[in-house]
Amino acid sequence: MARIRLTEILVGAFMVLGFVALFFLAMRVSNLSLATAEDGYSLTAKFDNIGSLRVRAPVTMAGVRVGRVAAIGFDQETYQAVVTLRIAEQYDQIPTDTFANIFTAGLLGEQYIGLDPGASPDMLSNGDRIEFTQSALVLEQMIGQFLLSKAEEGGK
Amino acid sequence: MPSFSSHPKQRSDQMESGSTTSRSSGDGSQRAATEALVRVRGLHFRRGEQRIFDGVDLDIPRGLVTAIMGPSGTGKTTLLKLISGQLQADAGEIEVDGQSIGSLSRSELYALRTRMGMLFQSGALLTDLDVFENVAFPLREHAKLPESVLRKLVLIKLEAVGLRGAARLMPSELSGGMARRVALARAVALDPTMIMYDEPFTGQDPISMGTLTSLIRQLNDASGLTSIVVSHDVSETAEIADHLYIIANGQIMASGSPREVAASDSAWVRQFMDGEPDGPVHYHYPAAPLEQDLLHSAVH
Amino acid sequence: MLDSIASLGRAGLAAVASLGRAHLLLIGILGGLPSMLIRPRLLVAQVYNLGVLSLLIILVSGLFVGMVLGLQGHYVLSQFGAAESLGVMVAASLVRELGPVVTALLFAGRAGSALTAEIGLMKATEQLSGLEMMAVDPVKRVLTPRFFAGLISMPLLAALFSAVGVMGGWFVGVGLLGVDDGAFWGQMQSKIDFNEDVLNGVIKSLIFGVVVTWIALFEGYDTSPTSTGVSRATTRTVVHAALAVLGLDFVLTALMFGG
Ligand SMILES: Nc1ncnc2c1ncn2[C@@H]1O[C@H](COP(=O)(O)OP(=O)(O)O)[C@@H](O)[C@H]1O
Ligand SMILES: [Mg+2]
């Protein structure tokens, strides 16, 4: 009888431990805790080239994460990428003349959007568009330019 | 039948008109028509190329101890498995208590099995349960008894096989003979109408052999059981059986009361009963001549 | 020549036949679900055997795998100045692949082989026939609780493996090699998606649990009831389960993450 009881206790502990691990994976390892910041507001921005920016990439201001990329689309008329940003509720003081850059973390790291606040007294609100954008630096283009300039130097 | 369950000696005398021919015939089959609990007709069964039964007819009379004897490997265990529906016959009819085994649905077969007990050659105790729980197992499964009643019942059954003191041992702590006795207690736990013993005597010391034989006899007589004892132990089996069948080479070689079979002058029966290595029944498994095999192996 | 073709055909037919028997067995096992729910204690005992008893090897392996990932990952990533991505790398490899796969392989070796040997020996010692004769269906009584115990234990074990592995990677990366703590977790959280990565990993481990337990039970139940038979069946369980897990992992990965 005591043996059966001990088995039951250990099995119970095992199940609890397993679910704690799942909870840890959900809340601490993955973005489920951030997904609750789903409510917030959306902004759009058009870029000539987004490089390898992905949905869910972070959106930061002064290095602080304020939101994430919610969607990436393509505008057939302007031939630009349309990026929808989801900004957390509490960051509602973003000026209308804010600059959106696509940066790369580290040399080959992931790409993210950095917002550079402007000075306008008007603030962006849901559905607004960020006018000023800076496209991603694409490594191939940089290398191509570098080689070209080297070639020109060599030609002289 | 009540009139049969009083004195074994009387019973043997009543069966004296049975014959030792190769088919159950004459008086035996007349009686069987009314009293057989198990009827086997024209049984054919093969395993791969090997014919195990080749047209076997036999009757297990109700309320008696019937022994099925034969050299090892003739299919005695197989016969019990066929009777209990664990194996399906290739051809022929097996009826238990008027129900044809082959045509039963699974649930009907299980219902029938609650009235059959079987003592396996190895005991077949559940190794993760102790002795008490093993005996309690069929009761817990099929009889919704209060725990206190169940406890008493199990202890009574264990007392009957002399192992009440071993109730809390695990099967791994039992000797082969003890395990078989626990299995016996388990087989009779549900008070079946029929019980099948597969080689109950092998591996028993003389004392437990003696108690076991009297136990089988007592169980049979006290509760009106029908018993089938499968064995190759000639003397013990002859001692407790009311009726004997000897099978060999897929056929019934002899049947009748132990006395009649012992008095038979058939060469088959003589060889088996007296334990002679060679005779009409081959001790050797069928094979090509030895010289041929030896010569072949020399070539390789 | 003809002989070898014939033997190939025979082997093929035998494989198909045993696949058929395995499916029939699975149907029987699933049919035992209602009667198992009446006796939850049988399930608890088997979760103990398969889950709790596998816990130690899973935790220790997970910790070491995570630590090795931290060490190797840091070595490679720091060459590109991306050591902050260590958390992502460790967590992604664990949650998507190593957690489910290594856990399944260990589970096959630790629990699967034990299951096969147990069922095979129950068959060899006529315990299964004994149950039949007591009018108890051995498939429902013996196999069903073990099957569901495997199905429950595997995802939990895989989750524990991944969680402990992430902690191991964190310990090496942040604790020993000086990766920034905030970057380690922050990048991990922004890159690892719950639905895409964690949930898919759980689904994988569930499928592996079903497959490994099913193979183990089938091999045990289908064994020839001798000591050679049981030992062969045990070996087959480990080999077949490992191959099935690795093969299925490829298919599942392609389906889940390929698009
Ligand atoms: N599972 C099996 N598969 C194939 N052949 C078997 C199997 N079990 C028994 N046999 C064969 O059936 C024959 C009868 O076996 P069995 O009924 O156990 O004999 P007995 O109980 O009379 O000693 C044996 O010759 C054996 O070779
Ligand atoms: Mg036998």
Coordinates of C-alpha atoms in Angstrom, one line a residue, chain B residues 81 84 86 106 110 113-114 116 118 120-122 124-127 137-138 140-142 186 196, chain C residues 39 46 118 122 124-141 146:
Chain B
K81 CA -5.5 -24.6 -25.7
S84 CA -10.2 -23.3 -24.1
Q86 CA -6.9 -20.0 -27.3
R106 CA -15.1 -13.0 -28.0
Y110 CA -14.7 -14.9 -22.2
R113 CA -13.8 -18.9 -19.6
T114 CA -14.9 -17.5 -16.3
M116 CA -13.1 -22.7 -16.7
M118 CA -6.6 -23.6 -16.2
F120 CA -0.5 -23.7 -16.7
Q121 CA 2.6 -25.8 -16.9
S122 CA 4.7 -22.9 -15.6
A124 CA 1.8 -18.3 -15.2
L125 CA 1.5 -16.2 -12.1
L126 CA 1.6 -12.4 -12.7
T127 CA 5.1 -11.5 -11.6
F137 CA -6.9 -11.2 -9.4
P138 CA -9.8 -13.1 -11.0
R140 CA -11.3 -8.5 -8.5
E141 CA -11.9 -8.8 -12.2
H142 CA -15.1 -10.7 -12.3
R186 CA -6.1 -18.9 -8.4
M196 CA -7.7 -28.1 -16.7
Chain C
R39 CA -8.7 1.7 -13.6
Q46 CA 3.1 2.6 -16.0
E118 CA 8.6 -7.3 -20.0
M122 CA 5.1 -12.3 -19.9
A124 CA 7.1 -16.6 -22.7
T125 CA 6.0 -17.4 -19.1
E126 CA 2.4 -17.8 -20.2
Q127 CA 1.2 -14.8 -18.2
L128 CA -0.6 -13.4 -21.2
S129 CA -2.3 -16.8 -21.8
G130 CA -3.0 -16.9 -18.1
L131 CA -4.9 -13.6 -18.4
E132 CA -6.7 -14.9 -21.4
M133 CA -7.8 -17.9 -19.5
M134 CA -9.0 -15.7 -16.6
A135 CA -11.2 -14.0 -19.2
V136 CA -9.1 -10.8 -19.1
D137 CA -8.0 -9.4 -22.4
P138 CA -4.2 -9.1 -22.1
V139 CA -4.1 -6.4 -24.8
K140 CA -6.4 -4.1 -22.9
R141 CA -5.2 -5.0 -19.5
R146 CA 1.6 1.1 -21.2

